[in-house]
Tab-separated table of C-alpha atoms in Angstrom:
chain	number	residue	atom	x	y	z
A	1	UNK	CA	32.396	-32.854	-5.670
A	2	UNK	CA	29.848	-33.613	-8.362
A	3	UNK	CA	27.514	-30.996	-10.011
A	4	UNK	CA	24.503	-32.518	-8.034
A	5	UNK	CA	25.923	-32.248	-4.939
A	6	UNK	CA	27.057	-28.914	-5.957
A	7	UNK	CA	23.860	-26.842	-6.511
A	8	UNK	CA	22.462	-28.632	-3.523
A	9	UNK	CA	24.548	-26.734	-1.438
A	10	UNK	CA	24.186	-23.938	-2.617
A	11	UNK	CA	20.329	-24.173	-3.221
A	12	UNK	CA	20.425	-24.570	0.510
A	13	UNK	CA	23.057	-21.526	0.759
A	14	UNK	CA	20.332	-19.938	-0.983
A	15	UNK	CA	17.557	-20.631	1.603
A	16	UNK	CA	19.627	-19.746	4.293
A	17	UNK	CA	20.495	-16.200	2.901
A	18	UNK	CA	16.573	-15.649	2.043
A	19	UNK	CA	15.902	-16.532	5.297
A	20	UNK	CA	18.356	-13.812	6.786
A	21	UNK	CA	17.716	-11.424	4.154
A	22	UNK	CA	13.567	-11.189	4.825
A	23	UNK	CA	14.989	-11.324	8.968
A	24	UNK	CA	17.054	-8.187	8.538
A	25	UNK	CA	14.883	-6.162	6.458
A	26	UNK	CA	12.902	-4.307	9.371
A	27	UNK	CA	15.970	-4.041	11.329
A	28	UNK	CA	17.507	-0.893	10.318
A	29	UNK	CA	19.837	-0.092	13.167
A	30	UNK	CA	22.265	-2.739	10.886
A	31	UNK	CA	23.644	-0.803	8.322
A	32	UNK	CA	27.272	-0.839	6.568
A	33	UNK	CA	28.644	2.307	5.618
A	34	UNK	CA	25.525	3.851	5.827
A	35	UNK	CA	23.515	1.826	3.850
A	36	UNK	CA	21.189	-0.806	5.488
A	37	UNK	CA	22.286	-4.496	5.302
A	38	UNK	CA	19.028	-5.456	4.010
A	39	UNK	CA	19.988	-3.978	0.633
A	40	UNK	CA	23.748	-5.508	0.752
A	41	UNK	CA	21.346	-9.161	1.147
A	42	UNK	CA	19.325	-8.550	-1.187
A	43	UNK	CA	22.820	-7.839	-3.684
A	44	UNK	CA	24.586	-11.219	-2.497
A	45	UNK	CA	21.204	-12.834	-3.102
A	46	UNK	CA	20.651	-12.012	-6.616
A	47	UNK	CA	24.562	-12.449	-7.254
A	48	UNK	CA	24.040	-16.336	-5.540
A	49	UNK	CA	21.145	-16.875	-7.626
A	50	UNK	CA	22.344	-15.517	-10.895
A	51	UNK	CA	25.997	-17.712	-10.073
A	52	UNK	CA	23.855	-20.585	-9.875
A	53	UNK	CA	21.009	-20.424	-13.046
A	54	UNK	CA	23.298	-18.059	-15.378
A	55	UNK	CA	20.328	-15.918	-15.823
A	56	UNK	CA	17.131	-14.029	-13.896
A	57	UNK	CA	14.193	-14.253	-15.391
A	58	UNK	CA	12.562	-10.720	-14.937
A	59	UNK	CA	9.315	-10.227	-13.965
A	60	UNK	CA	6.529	-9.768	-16.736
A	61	UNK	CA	3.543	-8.321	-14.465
A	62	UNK	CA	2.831	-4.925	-15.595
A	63	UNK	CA	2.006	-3.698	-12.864
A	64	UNK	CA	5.282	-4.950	-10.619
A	65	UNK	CA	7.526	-3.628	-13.156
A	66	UNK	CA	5.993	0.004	-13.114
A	67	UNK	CA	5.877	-0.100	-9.787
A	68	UNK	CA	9.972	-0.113	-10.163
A	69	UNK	CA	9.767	2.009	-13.227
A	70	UNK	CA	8.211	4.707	-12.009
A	71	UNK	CA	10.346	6.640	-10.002
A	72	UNK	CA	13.085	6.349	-12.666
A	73	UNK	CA	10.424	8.501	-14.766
A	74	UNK	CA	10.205	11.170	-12.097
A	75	UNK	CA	13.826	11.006	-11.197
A	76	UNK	CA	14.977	11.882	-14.496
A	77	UNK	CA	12.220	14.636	-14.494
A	78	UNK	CA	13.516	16.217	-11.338
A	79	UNK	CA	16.824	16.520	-12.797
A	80	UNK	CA	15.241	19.597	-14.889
A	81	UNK	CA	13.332	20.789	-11.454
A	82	UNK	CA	14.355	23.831	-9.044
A	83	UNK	CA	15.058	21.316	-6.767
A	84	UNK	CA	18.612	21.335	-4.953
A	85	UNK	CA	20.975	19.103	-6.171
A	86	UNK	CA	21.076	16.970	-3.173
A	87	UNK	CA	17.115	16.352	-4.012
A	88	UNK	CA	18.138	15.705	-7.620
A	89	UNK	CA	20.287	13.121	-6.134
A	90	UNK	CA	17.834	11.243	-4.149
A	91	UNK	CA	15.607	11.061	-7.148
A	92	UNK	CA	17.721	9.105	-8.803
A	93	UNK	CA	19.735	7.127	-6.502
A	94	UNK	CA	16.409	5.686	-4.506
A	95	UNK	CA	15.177	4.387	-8.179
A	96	UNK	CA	18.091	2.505	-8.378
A	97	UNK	CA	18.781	1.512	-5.139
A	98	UNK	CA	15.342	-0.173	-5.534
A	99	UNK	CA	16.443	-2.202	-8.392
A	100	UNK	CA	17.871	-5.131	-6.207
A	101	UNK	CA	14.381	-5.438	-4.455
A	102	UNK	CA	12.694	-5.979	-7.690
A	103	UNK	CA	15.625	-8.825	-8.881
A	104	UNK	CA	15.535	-10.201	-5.192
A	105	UNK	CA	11.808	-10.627	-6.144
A	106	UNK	CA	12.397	-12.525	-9.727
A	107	UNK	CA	14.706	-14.902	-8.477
A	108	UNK	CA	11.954	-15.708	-5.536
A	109	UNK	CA	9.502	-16.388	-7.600
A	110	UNK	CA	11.812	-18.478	-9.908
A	111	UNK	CA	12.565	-20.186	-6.688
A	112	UNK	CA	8.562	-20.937	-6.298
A	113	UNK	CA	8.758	-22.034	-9.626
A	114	UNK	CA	11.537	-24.749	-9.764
A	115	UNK	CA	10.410	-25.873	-5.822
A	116	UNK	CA	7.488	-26.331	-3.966
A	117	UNK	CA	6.012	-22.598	-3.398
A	118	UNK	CA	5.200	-23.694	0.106
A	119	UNK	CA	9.252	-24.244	1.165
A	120	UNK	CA	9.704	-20.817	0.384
A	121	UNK	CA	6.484	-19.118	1.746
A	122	UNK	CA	7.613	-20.701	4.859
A	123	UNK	CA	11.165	-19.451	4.988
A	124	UNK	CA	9.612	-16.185	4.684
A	125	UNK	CA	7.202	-16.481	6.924
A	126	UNK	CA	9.399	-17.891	9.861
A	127	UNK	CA	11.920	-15.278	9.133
A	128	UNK	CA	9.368	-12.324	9.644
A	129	UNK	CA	7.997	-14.528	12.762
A	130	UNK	CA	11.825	-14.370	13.705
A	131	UNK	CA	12.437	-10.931	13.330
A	132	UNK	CA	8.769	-10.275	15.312
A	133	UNK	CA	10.056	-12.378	18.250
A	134	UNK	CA	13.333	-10.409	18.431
A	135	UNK	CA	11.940	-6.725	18.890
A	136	UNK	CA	9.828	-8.061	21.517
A	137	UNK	CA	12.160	-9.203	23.247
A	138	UNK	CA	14.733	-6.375	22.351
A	139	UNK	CA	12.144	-3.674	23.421
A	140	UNK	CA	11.672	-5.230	26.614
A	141	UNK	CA	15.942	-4.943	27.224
A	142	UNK	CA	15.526	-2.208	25.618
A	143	UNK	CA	12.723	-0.613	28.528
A	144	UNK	CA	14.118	-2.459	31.262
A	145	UNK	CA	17.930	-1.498	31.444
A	146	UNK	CA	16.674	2.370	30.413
A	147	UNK	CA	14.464	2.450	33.107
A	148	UNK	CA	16.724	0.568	35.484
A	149	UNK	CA	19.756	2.045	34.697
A	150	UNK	CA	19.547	4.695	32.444
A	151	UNK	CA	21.117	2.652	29.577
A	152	UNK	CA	20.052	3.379	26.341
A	153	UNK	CA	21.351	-0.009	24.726
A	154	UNK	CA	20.958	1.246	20.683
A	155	UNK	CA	22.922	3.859	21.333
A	156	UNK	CA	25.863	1.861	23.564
A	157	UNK	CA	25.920	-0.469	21.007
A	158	UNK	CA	25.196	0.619	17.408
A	159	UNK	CA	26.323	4.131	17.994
A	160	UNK	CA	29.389	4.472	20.484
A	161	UNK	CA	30.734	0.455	20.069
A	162	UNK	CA	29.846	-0.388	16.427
A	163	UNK	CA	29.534	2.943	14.759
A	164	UNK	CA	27.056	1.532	12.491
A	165	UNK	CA	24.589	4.538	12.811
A	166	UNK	CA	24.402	7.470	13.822
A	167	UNK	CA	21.315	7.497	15.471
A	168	UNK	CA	19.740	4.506	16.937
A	169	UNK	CA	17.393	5.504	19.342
A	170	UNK	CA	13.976	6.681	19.276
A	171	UNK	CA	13.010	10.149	20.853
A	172	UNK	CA	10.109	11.613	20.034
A	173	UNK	CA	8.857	15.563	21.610
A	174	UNK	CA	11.962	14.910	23.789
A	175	UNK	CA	10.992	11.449	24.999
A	176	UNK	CA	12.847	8.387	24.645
A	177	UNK	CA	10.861	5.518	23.713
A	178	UNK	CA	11.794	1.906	22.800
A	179	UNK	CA	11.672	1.183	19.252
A	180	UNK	CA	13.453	-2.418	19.250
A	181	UNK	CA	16.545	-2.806	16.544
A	182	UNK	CA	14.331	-1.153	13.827
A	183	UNK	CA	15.583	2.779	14.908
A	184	UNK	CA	12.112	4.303	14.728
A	185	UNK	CA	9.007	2.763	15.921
A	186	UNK	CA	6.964	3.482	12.994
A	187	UNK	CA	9.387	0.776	11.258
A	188	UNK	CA	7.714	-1.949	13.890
A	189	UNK	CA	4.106	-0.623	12.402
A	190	UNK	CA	3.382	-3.523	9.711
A	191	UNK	CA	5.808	-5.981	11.137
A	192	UNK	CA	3.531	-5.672	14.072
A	193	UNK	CA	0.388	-6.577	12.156
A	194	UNK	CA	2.077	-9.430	10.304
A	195	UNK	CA	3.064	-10.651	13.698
A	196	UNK	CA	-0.436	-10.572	14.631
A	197	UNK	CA	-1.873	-12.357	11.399
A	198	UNK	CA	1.240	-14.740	11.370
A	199	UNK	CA	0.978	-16.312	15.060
A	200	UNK	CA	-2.252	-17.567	16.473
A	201	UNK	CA	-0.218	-18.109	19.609
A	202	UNK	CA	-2.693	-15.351	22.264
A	203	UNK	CA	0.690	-14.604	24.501
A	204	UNK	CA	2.646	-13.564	21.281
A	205	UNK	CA	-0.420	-11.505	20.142
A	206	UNK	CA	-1.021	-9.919	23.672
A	207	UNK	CA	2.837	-9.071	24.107
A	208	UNK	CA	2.605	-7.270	20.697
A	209	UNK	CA	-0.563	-5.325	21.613
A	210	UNK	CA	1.507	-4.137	25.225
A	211	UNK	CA	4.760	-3.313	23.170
A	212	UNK	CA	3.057	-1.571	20.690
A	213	UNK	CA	1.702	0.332	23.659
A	214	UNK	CA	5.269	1.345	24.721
A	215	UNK	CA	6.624	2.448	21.658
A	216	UNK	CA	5.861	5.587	21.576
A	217	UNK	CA	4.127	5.452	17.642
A	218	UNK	CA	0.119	5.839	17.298
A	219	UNK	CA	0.558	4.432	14.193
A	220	UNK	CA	1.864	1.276	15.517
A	221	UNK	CA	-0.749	0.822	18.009
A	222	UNK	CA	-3.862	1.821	15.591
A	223	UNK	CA	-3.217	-0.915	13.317
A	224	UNK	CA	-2.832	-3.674	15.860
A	225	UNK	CA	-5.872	-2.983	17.023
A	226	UNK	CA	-7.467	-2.034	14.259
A	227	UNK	CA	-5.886	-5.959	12.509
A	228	UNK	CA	-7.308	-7.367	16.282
A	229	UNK	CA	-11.250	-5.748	16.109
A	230	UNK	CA	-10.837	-7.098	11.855
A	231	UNK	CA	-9.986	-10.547	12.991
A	232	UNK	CA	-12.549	-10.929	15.821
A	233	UNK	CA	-15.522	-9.479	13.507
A	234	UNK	CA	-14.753	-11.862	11.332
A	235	UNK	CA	-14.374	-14.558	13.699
A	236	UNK	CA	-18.112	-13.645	15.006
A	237	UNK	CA	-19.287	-13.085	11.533
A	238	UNK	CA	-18.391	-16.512	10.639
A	239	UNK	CA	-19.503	-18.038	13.744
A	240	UNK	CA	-22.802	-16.069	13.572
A	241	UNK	CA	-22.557	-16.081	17.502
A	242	UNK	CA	-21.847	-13.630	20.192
A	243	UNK	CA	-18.713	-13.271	21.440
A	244	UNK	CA	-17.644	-16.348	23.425
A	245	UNK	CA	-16.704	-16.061	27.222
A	246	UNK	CA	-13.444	-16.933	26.373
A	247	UNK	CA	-12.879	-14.210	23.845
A	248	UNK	CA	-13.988	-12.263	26.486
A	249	UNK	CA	-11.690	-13.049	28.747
A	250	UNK	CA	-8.613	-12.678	25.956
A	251	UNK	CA	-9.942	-9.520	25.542
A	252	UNK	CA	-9.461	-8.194	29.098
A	253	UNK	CA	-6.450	-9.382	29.688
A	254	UNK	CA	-5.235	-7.619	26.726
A	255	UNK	CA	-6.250	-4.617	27.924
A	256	UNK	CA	-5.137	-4.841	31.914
A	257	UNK	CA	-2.121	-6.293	30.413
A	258	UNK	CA	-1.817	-2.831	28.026
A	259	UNK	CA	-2.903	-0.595	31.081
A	260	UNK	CA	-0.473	-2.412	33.891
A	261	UNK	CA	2.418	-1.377	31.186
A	262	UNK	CA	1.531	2.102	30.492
A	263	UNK	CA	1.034	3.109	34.403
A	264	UNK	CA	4.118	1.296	35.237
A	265	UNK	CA	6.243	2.907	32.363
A	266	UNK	CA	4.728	6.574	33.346
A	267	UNK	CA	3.752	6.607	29.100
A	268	UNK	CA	-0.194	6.041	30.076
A	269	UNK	CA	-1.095	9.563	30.771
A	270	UNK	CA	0.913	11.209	27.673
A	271	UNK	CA	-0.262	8.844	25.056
A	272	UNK	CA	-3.758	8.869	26.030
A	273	UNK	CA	-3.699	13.085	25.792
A	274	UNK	CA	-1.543	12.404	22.378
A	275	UNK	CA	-4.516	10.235	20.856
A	276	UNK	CA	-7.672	11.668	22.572
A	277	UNK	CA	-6.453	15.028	23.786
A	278	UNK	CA	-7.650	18.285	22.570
A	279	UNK	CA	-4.162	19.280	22.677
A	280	UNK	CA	-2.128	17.490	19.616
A	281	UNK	CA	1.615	17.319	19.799
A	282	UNK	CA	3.471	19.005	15.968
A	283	UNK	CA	3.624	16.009	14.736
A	284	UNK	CA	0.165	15.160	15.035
A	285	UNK	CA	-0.655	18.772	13.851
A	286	UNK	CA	1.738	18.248	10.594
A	287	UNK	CA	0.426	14.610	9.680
A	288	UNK	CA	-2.999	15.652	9.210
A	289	UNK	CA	-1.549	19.186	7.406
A	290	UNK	CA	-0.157	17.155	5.047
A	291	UNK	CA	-3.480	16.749	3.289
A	292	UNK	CA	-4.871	20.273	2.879
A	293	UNK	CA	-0.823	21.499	1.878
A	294	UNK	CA	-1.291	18.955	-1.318
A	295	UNK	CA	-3.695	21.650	-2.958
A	296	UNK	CA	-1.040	24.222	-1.856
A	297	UNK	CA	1.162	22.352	-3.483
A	298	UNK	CA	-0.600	21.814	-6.901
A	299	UNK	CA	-0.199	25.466	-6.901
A	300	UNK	CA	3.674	25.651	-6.882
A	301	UNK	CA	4.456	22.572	-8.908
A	302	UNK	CA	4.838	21.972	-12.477
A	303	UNK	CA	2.415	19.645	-14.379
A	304	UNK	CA	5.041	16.780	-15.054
A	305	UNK	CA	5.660	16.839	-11.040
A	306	UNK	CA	1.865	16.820	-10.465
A	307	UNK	CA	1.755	13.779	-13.066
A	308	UNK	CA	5.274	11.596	-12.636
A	309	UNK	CA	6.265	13.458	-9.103
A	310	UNK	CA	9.143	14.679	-7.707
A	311	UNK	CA	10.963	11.980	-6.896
A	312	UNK	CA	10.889	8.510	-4.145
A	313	UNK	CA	12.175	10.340	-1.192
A	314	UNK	CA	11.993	13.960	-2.541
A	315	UNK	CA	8.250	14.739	-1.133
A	316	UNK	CA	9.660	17.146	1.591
A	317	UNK	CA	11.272	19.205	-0.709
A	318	UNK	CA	7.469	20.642	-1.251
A	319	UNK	CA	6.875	21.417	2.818
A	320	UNK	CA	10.352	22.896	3.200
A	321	UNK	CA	9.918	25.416	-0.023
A	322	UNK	CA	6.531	26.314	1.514
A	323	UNK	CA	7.169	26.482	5.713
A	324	UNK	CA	11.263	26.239	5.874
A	325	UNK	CA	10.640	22.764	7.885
A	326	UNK	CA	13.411	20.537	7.987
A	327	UNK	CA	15.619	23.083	5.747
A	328	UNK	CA	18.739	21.684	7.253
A	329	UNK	CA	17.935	18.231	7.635
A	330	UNK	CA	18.734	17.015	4.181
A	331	UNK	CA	16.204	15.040	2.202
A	332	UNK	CA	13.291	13.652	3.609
A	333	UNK	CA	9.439	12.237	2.865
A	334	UNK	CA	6.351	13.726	3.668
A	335	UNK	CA	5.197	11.054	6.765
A	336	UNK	CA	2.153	10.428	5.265
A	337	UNK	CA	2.134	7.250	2.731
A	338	UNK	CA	-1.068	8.532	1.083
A	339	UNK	CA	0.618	12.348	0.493
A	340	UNK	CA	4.383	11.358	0.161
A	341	UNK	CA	3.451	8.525	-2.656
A	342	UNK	CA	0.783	11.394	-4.544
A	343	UNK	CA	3.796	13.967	-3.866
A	344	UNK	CA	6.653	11.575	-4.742
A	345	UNK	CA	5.666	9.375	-7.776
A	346	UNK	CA	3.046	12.105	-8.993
A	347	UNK	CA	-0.679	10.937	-9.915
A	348	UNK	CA	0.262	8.225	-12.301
A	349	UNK	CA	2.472	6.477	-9.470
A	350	UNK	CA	-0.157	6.828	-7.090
A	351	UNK	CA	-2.483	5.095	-9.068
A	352	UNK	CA	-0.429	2.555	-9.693
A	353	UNK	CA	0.747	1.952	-6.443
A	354	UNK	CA	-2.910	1.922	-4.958
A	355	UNK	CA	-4.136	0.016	-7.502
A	356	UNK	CA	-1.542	-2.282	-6.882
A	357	UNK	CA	-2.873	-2.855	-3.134
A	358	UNK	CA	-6.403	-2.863	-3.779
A	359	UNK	CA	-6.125	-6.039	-5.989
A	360	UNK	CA	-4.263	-7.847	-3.431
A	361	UNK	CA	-7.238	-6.396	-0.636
A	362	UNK	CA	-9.706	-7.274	-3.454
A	363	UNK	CA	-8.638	-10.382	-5.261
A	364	UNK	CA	-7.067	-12.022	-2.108
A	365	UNK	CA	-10.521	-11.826	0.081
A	366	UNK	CA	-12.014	-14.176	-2.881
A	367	UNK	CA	-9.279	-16.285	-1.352
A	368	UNK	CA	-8.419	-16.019	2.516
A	369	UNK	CA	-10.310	-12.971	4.157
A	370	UNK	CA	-6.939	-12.150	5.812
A	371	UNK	CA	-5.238	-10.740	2.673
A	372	UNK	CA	-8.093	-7.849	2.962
A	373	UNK	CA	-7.922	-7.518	6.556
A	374	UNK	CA	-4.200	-7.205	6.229
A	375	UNK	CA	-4.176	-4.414	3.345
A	376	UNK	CA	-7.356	-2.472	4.632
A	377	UNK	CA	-5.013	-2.391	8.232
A	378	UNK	CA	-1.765	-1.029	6.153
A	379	UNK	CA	-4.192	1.474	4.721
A	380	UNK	CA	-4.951	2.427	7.590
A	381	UNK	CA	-1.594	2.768	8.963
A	382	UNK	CA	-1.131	4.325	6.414
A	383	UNK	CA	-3.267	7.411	6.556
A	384	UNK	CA	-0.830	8.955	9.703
A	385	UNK	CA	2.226	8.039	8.829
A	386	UNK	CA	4.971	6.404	6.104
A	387	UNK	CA	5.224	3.303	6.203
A	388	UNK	CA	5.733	1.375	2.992
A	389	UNK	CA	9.114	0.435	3.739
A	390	UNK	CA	11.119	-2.068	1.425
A	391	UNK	CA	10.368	-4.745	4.115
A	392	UNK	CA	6.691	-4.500	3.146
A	393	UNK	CA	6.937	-3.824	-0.360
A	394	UNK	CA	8.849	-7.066	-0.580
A	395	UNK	CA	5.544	-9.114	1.448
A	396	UNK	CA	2.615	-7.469	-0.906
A	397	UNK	CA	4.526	-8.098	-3.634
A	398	UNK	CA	4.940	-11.800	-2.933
A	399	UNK	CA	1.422	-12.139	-1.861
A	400	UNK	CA	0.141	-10.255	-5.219
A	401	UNK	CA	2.016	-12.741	-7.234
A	402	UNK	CA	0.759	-15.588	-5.341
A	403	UNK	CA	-3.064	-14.197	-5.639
A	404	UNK	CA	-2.657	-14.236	-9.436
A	405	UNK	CA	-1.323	-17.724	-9.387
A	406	UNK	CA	-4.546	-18.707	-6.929
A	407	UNK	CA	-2.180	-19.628	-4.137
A	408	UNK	CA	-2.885	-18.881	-0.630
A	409	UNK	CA	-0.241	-17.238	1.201
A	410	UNK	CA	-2.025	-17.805	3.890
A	411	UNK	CA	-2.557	-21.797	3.880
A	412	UNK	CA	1.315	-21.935	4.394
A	413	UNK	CA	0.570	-19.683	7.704
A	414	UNK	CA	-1.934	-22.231	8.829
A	415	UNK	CA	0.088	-24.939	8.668
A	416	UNK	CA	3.376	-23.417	10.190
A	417	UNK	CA	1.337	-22.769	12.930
A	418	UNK	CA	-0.471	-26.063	13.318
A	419	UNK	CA	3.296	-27.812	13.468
A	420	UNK	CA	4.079	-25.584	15.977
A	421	UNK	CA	1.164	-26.610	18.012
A	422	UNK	CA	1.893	-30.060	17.757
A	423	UNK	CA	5.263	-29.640	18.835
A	424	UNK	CA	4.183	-27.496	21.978
């Protein structure tokens, strides 16, 4: 075999294990030895790559690379905190466990580089379309043999058969919920809206809207709707017309659709009290603590944790020194990406990391309106819960690069989906 042939194979190796890599990353009931396979990807990726091109060329965007460089700051900081050594751990071993992120991320954009940017936009793109069309159809297995049979599938298969996990299945105040393959539904939260800003197809968009119904996570819910009522004022705004009969129409059948499910399901009458109730579950109660317990704990933290943080993954270490939660539990994050990012990375990473999404908000609505609609929604989702998983970090990322480049993730969108009209 010649060298041309050669790295033509594996160039196409290469797209095949970016498109699994991006297709795994929300699905976190796939782990080896207790690490998710996402991150073992993202390793054989940058090995592949770096096999191939002898070198990675590292990314020079100041702003990327403190992103990554931060926590390595307030890891090495906590190692001279009160903090148990377990927490001293985490500190450091979630800073480096996010270094093969940030070289998965050089050698994709020195794949955009050396091909056309649009072949790899759309391997990413179909691969989190994938990944979308998968949970919907695994929650509805999921709901349908529990409620059936009593079969909680995750944990027949990725528990008790596989061993892959030790917990697999989504119960929240002592219900069981589907959450897909992604463990907990909050995962599903921005893959969700992506799915919703990625297909133009109204069945995909009004399944997601009824299985985001069923999970059992607000936070999931809030910001499909709240991507949904984004997306139709600006639809009207651009139209400058009332809302069209058919639109109408989409509308309430979104919203039988959603009510048919939650009657049926018997998850109707709890997750309306959840949301609208005068009576708030703990969790609630604790997510919206999380805000006025930041000034508490101000109080009991040094000024190079207020500054760098305590650490990526550390932020619970504050709520268990003040209230005992979770004292047995291990490490954990403050649920709250607004609070656990101030906690975690301190006030320096904060402003980086916020900074960070309001350019792509800002600077990508010069380009396609649906960059802002898509980071104001994440905000959003934001506000209630944690959910700047790898998985996401990995799509803004992309997308800021592109925006400073002047490339529209967003064309490549458009056009998947006008093939895929075409061949319908």
């Amino acid at each position: 075999m010649n060298r041309v042939e050669q790295d033509t194979r594996i160039d196409k190796a290469m797209q095949r294990m970016l498109f699994f890599m991006v297709f795994v990353s929300p699905l976190l009931v796939l782990q080896i030895v207790r690490k998710e396979v996402f991150l073992w990807l993202q390793v054989t990726f940058v090995t592949m790559f770096f096999y191939k091109e002898k070198k990675i060329e590292l990314i020079k965007e100041p702003l990327i690379v403190m992103l990554f460089a931060e926590p390595f700051i307030a890891g090495v900081f906590a190692q001279f905190s009160s903090m148990t050594e377990t927490y001293k751990r985490t500190a450091i071993n979630l800073a480096i466990m996010a270094l093969p992120l940030y070289f998965a991320i050089c050698c994709i954009i020195k794949l955009m580089k050396d091909k056309s940017y649009k072949t790899i936009i759309k391997i990413i793109v179909n691969a989190i379309k994938m990944v979308v069309l998968v949970e919907l159809v695994w929650i509805f297995i999921q709901l349908l043999l529990y409620r059936l049979f009593g079969v909680d599938i995750n944990q027949l298969i990725f528990v008790d058969l596989l061993h892959l996990v030790e917990n697999a299945s989504f119960i929240r105040s002592w219900i069981w919920y589907p959450s897909g393959l992604s463990w907990h539904s909050a995962v599903l939260a921005p893959l969700f809206v992506m799915g919703i800003l990625f297909f133009d197809n109204p069945v995909i968009r009004i399944l997601i809207v009824i299985e985001s119904c069923v999970c059992g996570n607000r936070t999931t819910l809030l910001g499909v709707m709240c991507c949904l009522l984004l997306l139709l004022l600006k639809t009207m705004h651009m139209r400058k017309i009332k809302i069209e009969k058919e639109k109408v129409r989409l509308i309430i059948a979104i919203l039988i659709a959603a009510a048919t499910i939650l009657i049926v399901t018997g998850i109707g009458p709890k997750f309306l009290i959840k949301i609208f109730g005068n009576g708030k579950d703990a969790s609630t109660l604790a997510h919206f603590g999380y805000y006025s317990d930041y000034f508490t704990i101000i109080k009991e933290s040094s000024l190079y944790q207020i500054i760098f943080g305590y650490g990526v993954g550390c932020s619970g270490y504050t709520i268990t020194s003040l209230y005992g939660r979770y004292a047995d539990g291990g490490t954990w994050a403050i649920e709250s990406d607004f609070i656990n990012i101030l906690v975690s990375r301190g006030i320096i990473g904060f402003i980086i990391y916020y900074w960070f999404l309001i350019r792509i908000m800002i600077k990508g609505f010069k380009i396609d309106y649906r960059y802002a609609i898509f980071i104001i929604t994440v905000l959003f989702q934001g506000f209630g819960y944690n959910i700047q998983f790898d998985y996401l970090l990995l799509i803004e990322i992309l997308m800021y690069i592109l925006i400073e480049n002047r490339v529209n993730f967003f064309d490549v969108v458009d056009e998947l989906n006008a093939e895929n009209s075409k061949i319908g």
